[in-house]
Coordinates of C-alpha atoms in Angstrom, one line a residue:
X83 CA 76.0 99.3 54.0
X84 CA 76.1 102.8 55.3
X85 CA 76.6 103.8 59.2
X86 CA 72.5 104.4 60.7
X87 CA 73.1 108.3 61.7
X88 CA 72.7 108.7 65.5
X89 CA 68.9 110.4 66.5
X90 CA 69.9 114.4 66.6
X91 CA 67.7 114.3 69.9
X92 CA 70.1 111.7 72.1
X93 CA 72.7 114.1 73.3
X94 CA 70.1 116.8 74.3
X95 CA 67.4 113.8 75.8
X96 CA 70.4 112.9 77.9
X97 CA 70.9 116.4 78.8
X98 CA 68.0 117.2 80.0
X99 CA 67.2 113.8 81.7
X100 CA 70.6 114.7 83.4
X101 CA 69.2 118.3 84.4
X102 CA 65.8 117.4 85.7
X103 CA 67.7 114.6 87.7
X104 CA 70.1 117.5 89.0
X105 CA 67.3 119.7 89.9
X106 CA 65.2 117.1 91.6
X107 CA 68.3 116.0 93.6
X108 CA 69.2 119.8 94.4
X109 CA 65.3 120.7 95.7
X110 CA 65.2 117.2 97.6
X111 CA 68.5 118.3 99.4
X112 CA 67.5 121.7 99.9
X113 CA 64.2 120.6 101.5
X114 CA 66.1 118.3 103.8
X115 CA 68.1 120.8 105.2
X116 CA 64.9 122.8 106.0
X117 CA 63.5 120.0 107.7
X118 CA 66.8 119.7 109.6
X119 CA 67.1 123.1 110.6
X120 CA 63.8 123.1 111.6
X121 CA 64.0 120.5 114.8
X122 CA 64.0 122.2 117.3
X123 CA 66.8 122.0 119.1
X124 CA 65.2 121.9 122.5
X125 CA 68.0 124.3 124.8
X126 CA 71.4 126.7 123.4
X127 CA 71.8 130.1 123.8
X128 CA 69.2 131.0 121.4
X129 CA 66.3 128.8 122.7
X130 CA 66.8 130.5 126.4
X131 CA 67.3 133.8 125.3
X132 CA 63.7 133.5 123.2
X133 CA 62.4 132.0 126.7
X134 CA 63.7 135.2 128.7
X135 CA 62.4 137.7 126.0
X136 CA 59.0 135.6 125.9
X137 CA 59.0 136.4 129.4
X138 CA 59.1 139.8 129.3
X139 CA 56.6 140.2 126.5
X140 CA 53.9 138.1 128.5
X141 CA 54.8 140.6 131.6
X142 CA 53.8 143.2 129.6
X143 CA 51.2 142.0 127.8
X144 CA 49.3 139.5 129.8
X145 CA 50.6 141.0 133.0
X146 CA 49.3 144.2 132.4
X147 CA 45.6 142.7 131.3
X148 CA 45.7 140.6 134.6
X149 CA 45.7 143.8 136.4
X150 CA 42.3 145.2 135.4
X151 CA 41.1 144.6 138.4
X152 CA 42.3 147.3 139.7
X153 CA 41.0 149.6 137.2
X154 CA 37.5 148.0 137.7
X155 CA 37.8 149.0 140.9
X156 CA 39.2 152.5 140.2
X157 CA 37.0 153.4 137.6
X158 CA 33.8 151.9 139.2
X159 CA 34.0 153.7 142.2
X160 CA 36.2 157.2 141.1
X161 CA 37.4 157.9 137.7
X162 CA 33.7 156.7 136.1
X163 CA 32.2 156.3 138.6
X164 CA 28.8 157.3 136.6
X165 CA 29.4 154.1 134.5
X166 CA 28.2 150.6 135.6
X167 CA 30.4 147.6 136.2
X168 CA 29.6 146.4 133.1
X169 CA 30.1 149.1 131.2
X170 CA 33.4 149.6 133.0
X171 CA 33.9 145.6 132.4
X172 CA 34.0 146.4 128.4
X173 CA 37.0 148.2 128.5
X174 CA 38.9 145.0 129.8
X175 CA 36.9 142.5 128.2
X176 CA 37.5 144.5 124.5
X177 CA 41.3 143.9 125.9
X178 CA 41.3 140.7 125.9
X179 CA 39.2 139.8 122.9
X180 CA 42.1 141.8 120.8
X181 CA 44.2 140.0 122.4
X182 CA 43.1 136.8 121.3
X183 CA 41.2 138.1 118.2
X184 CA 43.6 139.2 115.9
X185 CA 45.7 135.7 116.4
X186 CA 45.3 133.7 113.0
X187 CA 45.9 137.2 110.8
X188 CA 49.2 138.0 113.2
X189 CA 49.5 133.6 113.4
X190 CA 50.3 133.2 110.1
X191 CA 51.9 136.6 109.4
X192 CA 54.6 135.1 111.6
X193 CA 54.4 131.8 110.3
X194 CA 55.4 133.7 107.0
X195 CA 58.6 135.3 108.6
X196 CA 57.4 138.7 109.9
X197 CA 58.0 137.9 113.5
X198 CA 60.5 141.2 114.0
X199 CA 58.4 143.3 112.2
X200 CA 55.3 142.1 114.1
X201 CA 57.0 142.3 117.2
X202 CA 58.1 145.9 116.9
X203 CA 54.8 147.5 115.7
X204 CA 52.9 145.5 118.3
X205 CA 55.5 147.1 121.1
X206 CA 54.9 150.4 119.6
X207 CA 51.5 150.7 119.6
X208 CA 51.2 149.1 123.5
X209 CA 53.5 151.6 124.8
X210 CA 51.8 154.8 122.6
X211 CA 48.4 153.5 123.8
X212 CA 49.5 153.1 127.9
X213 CA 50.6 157.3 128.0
X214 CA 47.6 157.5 126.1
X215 CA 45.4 156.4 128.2
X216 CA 47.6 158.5 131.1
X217 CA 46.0 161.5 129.2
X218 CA 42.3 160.8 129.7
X219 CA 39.6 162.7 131.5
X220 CA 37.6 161.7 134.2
X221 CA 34.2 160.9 133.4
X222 CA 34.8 160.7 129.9
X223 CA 34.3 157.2 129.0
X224 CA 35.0 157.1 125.2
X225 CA 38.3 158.3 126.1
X226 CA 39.3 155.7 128.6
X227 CA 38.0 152.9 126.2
X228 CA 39.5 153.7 123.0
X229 CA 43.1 154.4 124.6
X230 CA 42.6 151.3 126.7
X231 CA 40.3 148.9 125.1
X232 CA 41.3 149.2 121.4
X233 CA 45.2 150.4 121.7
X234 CA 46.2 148.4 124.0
X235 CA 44.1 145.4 123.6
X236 CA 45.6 145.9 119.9
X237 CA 49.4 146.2 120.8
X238 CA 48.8 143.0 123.2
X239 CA 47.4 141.2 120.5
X240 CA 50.4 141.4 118.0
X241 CA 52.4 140.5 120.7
X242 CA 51.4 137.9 122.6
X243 CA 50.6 135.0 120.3
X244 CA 54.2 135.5 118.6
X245 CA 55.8 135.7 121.7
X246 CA 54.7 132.0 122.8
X247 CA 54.8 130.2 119.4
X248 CA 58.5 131.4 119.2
X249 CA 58.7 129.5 122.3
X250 CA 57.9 126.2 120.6
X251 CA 60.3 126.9 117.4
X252 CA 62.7 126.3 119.5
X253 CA 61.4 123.4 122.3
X254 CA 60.2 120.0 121.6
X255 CA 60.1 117.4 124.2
X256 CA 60.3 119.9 126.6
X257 CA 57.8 122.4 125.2
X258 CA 55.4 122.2 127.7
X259 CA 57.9 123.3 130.7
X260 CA 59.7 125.8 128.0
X261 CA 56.1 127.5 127.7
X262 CA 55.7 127.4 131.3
X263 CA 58.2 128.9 132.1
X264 CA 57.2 131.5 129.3
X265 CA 53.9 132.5 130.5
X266 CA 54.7 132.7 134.0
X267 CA 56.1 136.1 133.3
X268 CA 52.0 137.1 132.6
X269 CA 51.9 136.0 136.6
X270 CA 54.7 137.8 137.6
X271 CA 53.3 141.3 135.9
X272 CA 49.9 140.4 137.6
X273 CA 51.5 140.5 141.2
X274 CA 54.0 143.4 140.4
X275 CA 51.2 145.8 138.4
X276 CA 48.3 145.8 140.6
X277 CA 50.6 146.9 143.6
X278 CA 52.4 149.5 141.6
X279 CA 49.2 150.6 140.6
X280 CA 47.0 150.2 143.4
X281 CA 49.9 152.6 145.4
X282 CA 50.6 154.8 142.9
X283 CA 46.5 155.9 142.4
X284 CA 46.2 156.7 145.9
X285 CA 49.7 158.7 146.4
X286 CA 49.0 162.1 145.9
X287 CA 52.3 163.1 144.4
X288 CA 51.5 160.6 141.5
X289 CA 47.8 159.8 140.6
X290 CA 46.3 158.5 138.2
X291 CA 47.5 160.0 135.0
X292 CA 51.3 159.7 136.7
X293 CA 50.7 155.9 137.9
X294 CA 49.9 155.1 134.3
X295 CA 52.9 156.8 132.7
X296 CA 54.7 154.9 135.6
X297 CA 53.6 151.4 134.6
X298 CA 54.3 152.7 130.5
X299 CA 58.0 152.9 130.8
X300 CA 58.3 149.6 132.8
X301 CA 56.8 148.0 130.0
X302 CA 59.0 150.5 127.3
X303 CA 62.1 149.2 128.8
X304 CA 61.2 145.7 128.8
X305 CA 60.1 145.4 125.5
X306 CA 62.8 146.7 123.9
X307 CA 65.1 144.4 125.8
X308 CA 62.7 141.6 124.2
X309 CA 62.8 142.9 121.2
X310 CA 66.8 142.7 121.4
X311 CA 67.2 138.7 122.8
X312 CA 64.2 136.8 120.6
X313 CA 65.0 134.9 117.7
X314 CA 63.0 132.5 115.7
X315 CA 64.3 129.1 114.6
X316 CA 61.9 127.5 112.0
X317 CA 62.4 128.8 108.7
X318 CA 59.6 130.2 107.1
X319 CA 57.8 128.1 104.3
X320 CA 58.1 128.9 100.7
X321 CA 55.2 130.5 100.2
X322 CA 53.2 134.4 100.2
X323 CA 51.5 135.7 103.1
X324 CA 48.1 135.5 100.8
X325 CA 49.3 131.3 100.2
X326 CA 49.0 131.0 104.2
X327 CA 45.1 132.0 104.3
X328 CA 44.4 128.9 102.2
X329 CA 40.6 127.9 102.7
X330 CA 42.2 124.1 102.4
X331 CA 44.4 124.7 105.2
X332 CA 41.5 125.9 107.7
X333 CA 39.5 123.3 106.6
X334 CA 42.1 120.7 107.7
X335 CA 42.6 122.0 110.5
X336 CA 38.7 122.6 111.6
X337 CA 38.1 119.3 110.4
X338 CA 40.4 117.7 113.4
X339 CA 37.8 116.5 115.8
X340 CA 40.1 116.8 119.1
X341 CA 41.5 120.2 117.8
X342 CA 37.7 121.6 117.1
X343 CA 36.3 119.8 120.6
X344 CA 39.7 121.5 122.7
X345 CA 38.7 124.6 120.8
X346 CA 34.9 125.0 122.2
X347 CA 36.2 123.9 125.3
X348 CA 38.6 126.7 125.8
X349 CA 35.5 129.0 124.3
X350 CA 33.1 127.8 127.3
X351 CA 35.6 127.8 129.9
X352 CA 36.8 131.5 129.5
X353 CA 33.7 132.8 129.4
X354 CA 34.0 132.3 133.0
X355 CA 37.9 132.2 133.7
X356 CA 38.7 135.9 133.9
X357 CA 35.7 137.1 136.0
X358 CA 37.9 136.8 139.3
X359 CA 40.9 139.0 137.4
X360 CA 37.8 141.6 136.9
X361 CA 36.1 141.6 140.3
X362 CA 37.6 139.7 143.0
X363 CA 38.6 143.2 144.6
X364 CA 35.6 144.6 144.1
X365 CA 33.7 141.4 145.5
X366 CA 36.3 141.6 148.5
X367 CA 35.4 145.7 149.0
X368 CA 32.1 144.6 148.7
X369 CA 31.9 141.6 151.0
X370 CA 33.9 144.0 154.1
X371 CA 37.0 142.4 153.3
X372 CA 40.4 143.5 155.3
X373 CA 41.3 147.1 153.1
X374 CA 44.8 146.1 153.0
X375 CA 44.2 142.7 151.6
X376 CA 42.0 143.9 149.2
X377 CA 44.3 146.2 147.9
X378 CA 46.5 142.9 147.5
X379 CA 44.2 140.2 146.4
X380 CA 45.0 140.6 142.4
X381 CA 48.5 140.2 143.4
X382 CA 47.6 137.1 145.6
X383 CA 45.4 135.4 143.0
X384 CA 48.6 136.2 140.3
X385 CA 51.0 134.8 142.7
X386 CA 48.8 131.8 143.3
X387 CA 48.8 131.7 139.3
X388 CA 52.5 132.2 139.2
X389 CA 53.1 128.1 141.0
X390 CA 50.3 127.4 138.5
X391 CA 51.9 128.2 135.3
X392 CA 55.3 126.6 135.9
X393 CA 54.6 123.0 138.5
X394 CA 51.4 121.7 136.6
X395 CA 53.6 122.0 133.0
X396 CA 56.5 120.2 134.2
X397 CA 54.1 117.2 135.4
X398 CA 52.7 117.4 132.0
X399 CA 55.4 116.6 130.1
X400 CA 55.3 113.2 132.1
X401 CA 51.6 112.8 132.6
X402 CA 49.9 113.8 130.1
X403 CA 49.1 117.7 128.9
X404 CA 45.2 116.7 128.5
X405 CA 45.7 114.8 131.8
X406 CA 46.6 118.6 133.8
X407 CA 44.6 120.7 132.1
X408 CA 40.9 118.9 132.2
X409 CA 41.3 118.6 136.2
X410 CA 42.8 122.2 136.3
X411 CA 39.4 123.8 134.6
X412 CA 37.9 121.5 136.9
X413 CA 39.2 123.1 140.3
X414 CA 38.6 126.7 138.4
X415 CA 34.8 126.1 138.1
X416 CA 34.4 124.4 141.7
X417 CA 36.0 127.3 143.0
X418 CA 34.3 130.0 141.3
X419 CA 31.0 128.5 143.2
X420 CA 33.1 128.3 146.4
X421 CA 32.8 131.9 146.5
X422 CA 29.4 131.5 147.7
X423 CA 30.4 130.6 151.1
X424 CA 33.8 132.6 151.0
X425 CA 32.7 136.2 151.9
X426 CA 35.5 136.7 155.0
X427 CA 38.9 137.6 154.5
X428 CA 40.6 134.0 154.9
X429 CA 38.1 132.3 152.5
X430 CA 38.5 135.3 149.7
X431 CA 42.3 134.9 150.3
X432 CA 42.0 131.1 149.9
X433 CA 40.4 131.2 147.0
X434 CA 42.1 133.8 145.2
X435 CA 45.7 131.4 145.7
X436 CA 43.9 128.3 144.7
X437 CA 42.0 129.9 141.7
X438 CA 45.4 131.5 140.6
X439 CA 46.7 128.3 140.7
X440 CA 44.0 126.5 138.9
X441 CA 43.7 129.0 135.9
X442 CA 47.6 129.4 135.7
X443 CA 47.6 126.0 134.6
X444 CA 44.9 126.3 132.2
X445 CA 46.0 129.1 130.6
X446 CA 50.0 127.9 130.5
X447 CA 48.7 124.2 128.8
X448 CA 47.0 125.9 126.0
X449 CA 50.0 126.8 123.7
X450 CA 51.6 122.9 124.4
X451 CA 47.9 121.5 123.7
X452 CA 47.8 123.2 120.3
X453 CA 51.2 122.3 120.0
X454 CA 50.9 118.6 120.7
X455 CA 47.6 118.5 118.3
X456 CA 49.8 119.8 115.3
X457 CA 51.3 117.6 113.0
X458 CA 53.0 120.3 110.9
X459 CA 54.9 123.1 112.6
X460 CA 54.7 125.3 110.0
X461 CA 50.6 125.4 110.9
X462 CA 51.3 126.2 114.4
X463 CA 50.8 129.6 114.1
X464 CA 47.6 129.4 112.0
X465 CA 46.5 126.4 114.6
X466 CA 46.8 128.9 117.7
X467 CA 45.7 131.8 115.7
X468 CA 42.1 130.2 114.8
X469 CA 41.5 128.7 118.3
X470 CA 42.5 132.2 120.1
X471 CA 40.3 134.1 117.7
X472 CA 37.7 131.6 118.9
X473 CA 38.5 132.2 122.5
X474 CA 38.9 136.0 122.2
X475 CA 35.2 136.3 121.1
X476 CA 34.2 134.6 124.3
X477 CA 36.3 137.0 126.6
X478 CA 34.8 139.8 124.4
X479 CA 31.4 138.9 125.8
X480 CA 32.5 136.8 129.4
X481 CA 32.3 139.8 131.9
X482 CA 30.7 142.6 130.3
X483 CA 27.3 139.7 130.9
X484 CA 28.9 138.8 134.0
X485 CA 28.9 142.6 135.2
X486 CA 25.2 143.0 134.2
X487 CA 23.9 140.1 136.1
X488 CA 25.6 141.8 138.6
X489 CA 24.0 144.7 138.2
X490 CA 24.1 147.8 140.1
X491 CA 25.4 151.6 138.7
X492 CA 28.5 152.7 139.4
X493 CA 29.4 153.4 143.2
X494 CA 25.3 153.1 143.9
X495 CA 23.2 150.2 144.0
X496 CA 23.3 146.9 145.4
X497 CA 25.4 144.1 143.7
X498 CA 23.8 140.6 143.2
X499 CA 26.7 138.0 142.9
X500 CA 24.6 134.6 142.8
X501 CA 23.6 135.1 139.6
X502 CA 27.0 136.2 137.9
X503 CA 28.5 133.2 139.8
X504 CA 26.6 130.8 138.6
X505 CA 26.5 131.8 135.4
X506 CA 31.0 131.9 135.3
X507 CA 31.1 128.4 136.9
X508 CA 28.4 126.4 134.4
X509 CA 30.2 128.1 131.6
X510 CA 33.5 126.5 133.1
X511 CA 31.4 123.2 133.6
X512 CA 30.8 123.1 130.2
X513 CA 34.1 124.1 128.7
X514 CA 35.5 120.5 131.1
X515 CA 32.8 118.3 129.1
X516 CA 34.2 119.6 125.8
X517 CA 37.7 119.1 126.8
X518 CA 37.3 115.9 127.7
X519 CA 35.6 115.0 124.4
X520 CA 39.1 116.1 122.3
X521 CA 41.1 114.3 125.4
X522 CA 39.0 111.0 124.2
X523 CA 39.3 111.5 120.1
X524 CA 43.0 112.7 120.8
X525 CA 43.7 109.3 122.6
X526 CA 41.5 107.0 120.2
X527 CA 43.6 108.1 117.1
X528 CA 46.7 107.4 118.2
X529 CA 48.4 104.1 116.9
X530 CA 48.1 100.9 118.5
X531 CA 51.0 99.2 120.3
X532 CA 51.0 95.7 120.7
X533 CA 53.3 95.9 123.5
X534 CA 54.4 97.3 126.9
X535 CA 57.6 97.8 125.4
X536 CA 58.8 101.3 124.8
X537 CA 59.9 102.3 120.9
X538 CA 62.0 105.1 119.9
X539 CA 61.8 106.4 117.0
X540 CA 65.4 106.8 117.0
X541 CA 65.9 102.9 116.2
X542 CA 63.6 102.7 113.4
X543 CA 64.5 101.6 110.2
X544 CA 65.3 103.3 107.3
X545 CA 62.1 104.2 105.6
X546 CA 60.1 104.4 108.5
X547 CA 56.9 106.5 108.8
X548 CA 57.5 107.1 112.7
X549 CA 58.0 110.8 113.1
X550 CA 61.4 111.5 115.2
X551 CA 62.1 112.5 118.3
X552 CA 58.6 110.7 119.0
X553 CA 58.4 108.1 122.3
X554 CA 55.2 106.0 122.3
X555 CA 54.2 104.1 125.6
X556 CA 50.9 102.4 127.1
X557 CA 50.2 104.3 130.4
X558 CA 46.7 103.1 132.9
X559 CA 44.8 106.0 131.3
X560 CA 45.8 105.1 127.9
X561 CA 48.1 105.4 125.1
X562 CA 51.1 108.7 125.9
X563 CA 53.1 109.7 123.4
X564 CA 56.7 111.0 125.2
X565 CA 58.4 113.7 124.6
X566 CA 56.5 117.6 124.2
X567 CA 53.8 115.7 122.6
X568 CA 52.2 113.6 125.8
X569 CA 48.5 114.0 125.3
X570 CA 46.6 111.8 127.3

C-alpha cells in the first residue's frame, strides 16, 4: 500500500506558527523594556540636572507672573494710569490663564516626544515678548497687553507645564519633594523680580523700558542654561500626536470622580489665590503702609511662599499629599479675610509671609496630586493638561472681577476692599469643600488591607497585580499608600 503524501501546507503551518510565535515573543520583550526604562529612577545625574533646569524654567516663568504686582502698581498709578485696576488686572490675569490654558494641547504634545522642541519655541517667544513689551508706550493700553498678556502668557504656557511633568519622569516615591523643590524656583523669581523691578522703575538712569530689558536677559540666560541640563526619561508611546487627543482617553480620565472633584476644587480656589500677587502692594499703598515695605511686600509674600513650596512637600510624602494641601487652601482663604483687620504695617507683613506660605504649598502639591491620581504615566501630561486648562479659565476671570468690585479709576477714586475680599476668600471656601470630596473618593477606592502589617510590593509573587514600587499601610485618617503616591 502506497506511502499517504505529507499535507503540502505542514512545513509552511509550522512556519508561520513559528513566526507569529517569534513576533509575539519579540513585541512582548520590546514592551518590557519600555516599561523598564520607564521607572523612574527616582535620583542620578540626569534626574537632578532636570530638577535644576526645572528650576530655572519656573524662575522664569512663574517667577516672572508672581511679580505683577508690581506692574499693577506701576501701571495703575503711572504708565496707564487712565486705566482701572481691573482693566490693568487683565493683562496679568490673561497671563496666567495662557499659562494654564494651553496645558492639555502642549500636555500631550510632550507626552508624544516634543518636549525639546516645545521647550525651545516656548523660551523663544517669552524672551521676544519681554523686550517687547520694553518697547511700549505709555498710555497705550493695547500695546502693553498684547506684548504682555498674550506673548508672554503664551511663551509661559509652553513652558511651564513641561518643565514640571519632566520632573515626575524622572521621581517616583520621592516626587512630591522632587517637585518641591522644582517649583520653589517660581518663589525664588517672585522675591528676586519685584526688587529688581521695583528699583530699576524708579532709577532714572534705567526706567521703565530699561528695567524690562533688564529682567529679559536674566530670563535669556537662564533659559538657555535649562534648555541645555533637561532631559526626559519616559519614552514616548507608540502612537501620533492626533492618537493622544483620543475622546476615549478624556473620557476616562473625566470620568475619575477624585480627579474631576480635585479639578473644580483647584478651579474655585484660584479664583481667589492670586488676588494678593495682584494687589497686596497696592492694598499696602493704599492702607498708609511703611513705603519701603511696600516696595518689598511681593518679595516678602514670595519668600514666605518659598518655605511653602519646599517643607509642606517633604511632609507629604509621609503624610499624605491630600492630607497638606486641603489644610494649606484652608489657611489661604482664612487669611485672605484676615486682611480685614490687617491694615498696619506688621499685620500686612504677617499676612503676606503666612499667605506665601499657605499658597506655596497649594500650588507645589498640584503636579504630585495629579501625579498620585494617575494610573498610567504616559497620561500624565494629558491628566495636568486638562485640569490646568480648567484652572487657567478661572485665573482668566479671578482678578479682573476682583478689581471691579474694587472699583475705582486709575490713580482716582476710592477703593472698596470688603467686597473683593469676600468674594477671593468664599471662592477659596468652596474650592476646600471640593477638595475634600476627591480626598474622600481618593481614599474609599483604594484596596482594603486586612492588616496593620505593611506589604511591599517588592515580595509579591509572580503574577501579581500589585503595581511596584507601591507600599500600602493603614494610617488613623485612613488607608496611605507609600512611596510618591501617599494620598490620604
Amino acid at each position: 500500500m502506497p506511502a499517504m503524501p505529507t499535507p503540502a501546507t505542514s512545513f509552511h503551518t509550522s512556519t508561520t506558527i513559528s513566526s507569529s510565535s517569534r513576533n509575539d515573543l519579540s513585541e512582548k520583550a520590546a514592551e518590557e523594556l519600555r516599561t523598564a526604562n520607564a521607572t523612574p529612577p527616582d535620583g542620578g545625574r540626569a534626574a537632578w540636572l532636570a530638577i535644576a533646569g526645572a528650576w530655572m524654567v519656573q524662575f522664569c516663568t512663574f517667577g516672572y507672573l508672581n511679580a505683577f504686582g508690581v506692574y499693577q502698581d506701576f501701571y495703575t498709578r503711572e504708565f496707564l494710569s487712565h486705566e482701572s485696576p481691573s482693566n490693568i488686572s487683565w493683562i496679568g490675569s490673561v497671563q496666567l490663564f495662557l499659562m494654564y490654558a494651553p496645558g492639555m494641547l502642549v500636555g500631550h504634545t510632550f507626552d508624544a516626544g516634543y518636549f525639546r522642541h516645545v521647550q525651545i519655541a516656548g523660551s523663544i517667544l517669552l524672551v521676544f515678548s519681554i523686550f517687547m513689551l520694553s518697547l511700549t508706550q505709555q498710555d497705550h493700553y493695547y500695546q502693553v497687553f498684547l506684548a504682555q498678556g498674550l506673548g508672554v502668557g503664551l511663551g509661559v504656557g509652553m513652558l511651564y507645564i513641561p518643565s514640571l511633568s519632566i520632573v515626575s519622569h524622572h521621581f517616583r516615591r520621592r516626587r512630591a519633594l522632587a517637585t518641591g523643590i522644582a517649583v520653589s524656583g517660581a518663589s525664588c523669581g517672585g522675591i528676586v523680580f519685584p526688587i529688581m523691578l521695583n528699583h530699576l522703575f524708579t532709577m532714572s538712569s534705567f526706567g521703565f523700558a530699561n528695567g524690562v530689558r533688564t529682567s529679559g536677559a536674566v530670563i535669556a540666560a537662564l533659559l538657555t542654561v535649562a534648555n541645555c541640563i533637561m532631559r526626559t526619561h519616559l519614552p514616548p508611546k507608540d502612537r501620533s500626536l492626533r492618537d493622544t487627543f483620543s475622546i476615549k482617553v478624556v473620557r476616562h480620565i473625566v470620568s475619575d470622580g477624585a480627579y474631576t472633584w480635585s479639578a473644580l476644587g483647584a478651579f474655585c480656589t484660584n479664583l481667589g489665590l492670586f488676588v494678593p500677587f495682584f494687589y497686596l502692594q497696592l492694598f499696602a499703598a493704599d492702607h498708609g503702609v511703611n513705603a519701603t515695605v511696600t516696595t518689598y511686600i511681593l518679595a516678602i509674600l514670595n519668600a514666605g511662599s518659598t518655605l511653602g513650596r519646599t517643607i509642606p512637600v517633604a511632609l507629604a510624602d509621609k503624610l499624605g499629599v491630600f492630607n497638606m494641601i486641603v489644610p494649606a487652601m484652608a489657611v489661604s482663604a482664612a487669611l485672605i479675610f484676615a486682611l480685614f483687620g490687617a491694615t498696619t504695617t506688621p499685620g500686612v507683613v504677617a499676612v503676606a509671609v503666612l499667605f506665601g506660605f499657605s499658597s506655596g504649598a497649594y500650588v507645589s502639591l498640584i503636579p504630585p496630586m495629579l501625579g498620585l491620581l494617575c494610573t498610567d504615566l504616559s497620561e500624565l501630561g494629558l491628566r495636568m493638561g486638562l485640569a490646568f486648562s480648567l484652572v487657567g479659565t478661572s485665573m482668566l476671570v479671578g482678578t479682573p472681577i476682583f478689581g471691579a468690585l474694587l472699583g475705582g479709576n486709575g490713580a482716582a477714586g476710592p477703593l472698596v476692599w470688603w467686597k473683593a475680599l469676600v468674594f477671593a476668600g468664599a471662592c477659596i471656601v468652596a474650592g476646600v469643600i471640593f477638595m475634600g470630596i476627591a480626598r474622600t473618593i481618593f481614599v474609599r477606592r483604594q484596596p482594603t488591607i486586612p492588616s496593620t502589617t505593611t506589604f511591599a510590593a517588592t515580595q509579591s509573587k509572580p503574577g501579581s497585580e500589585r503595581q511596584p514600587e507601591l507600599v500600602f499601610a493603614r494610617t488613623s485618617t485612613g488607608l496611605r499608600r507609600d512611596g510618591a503616591c501617599h494620598g490620604s
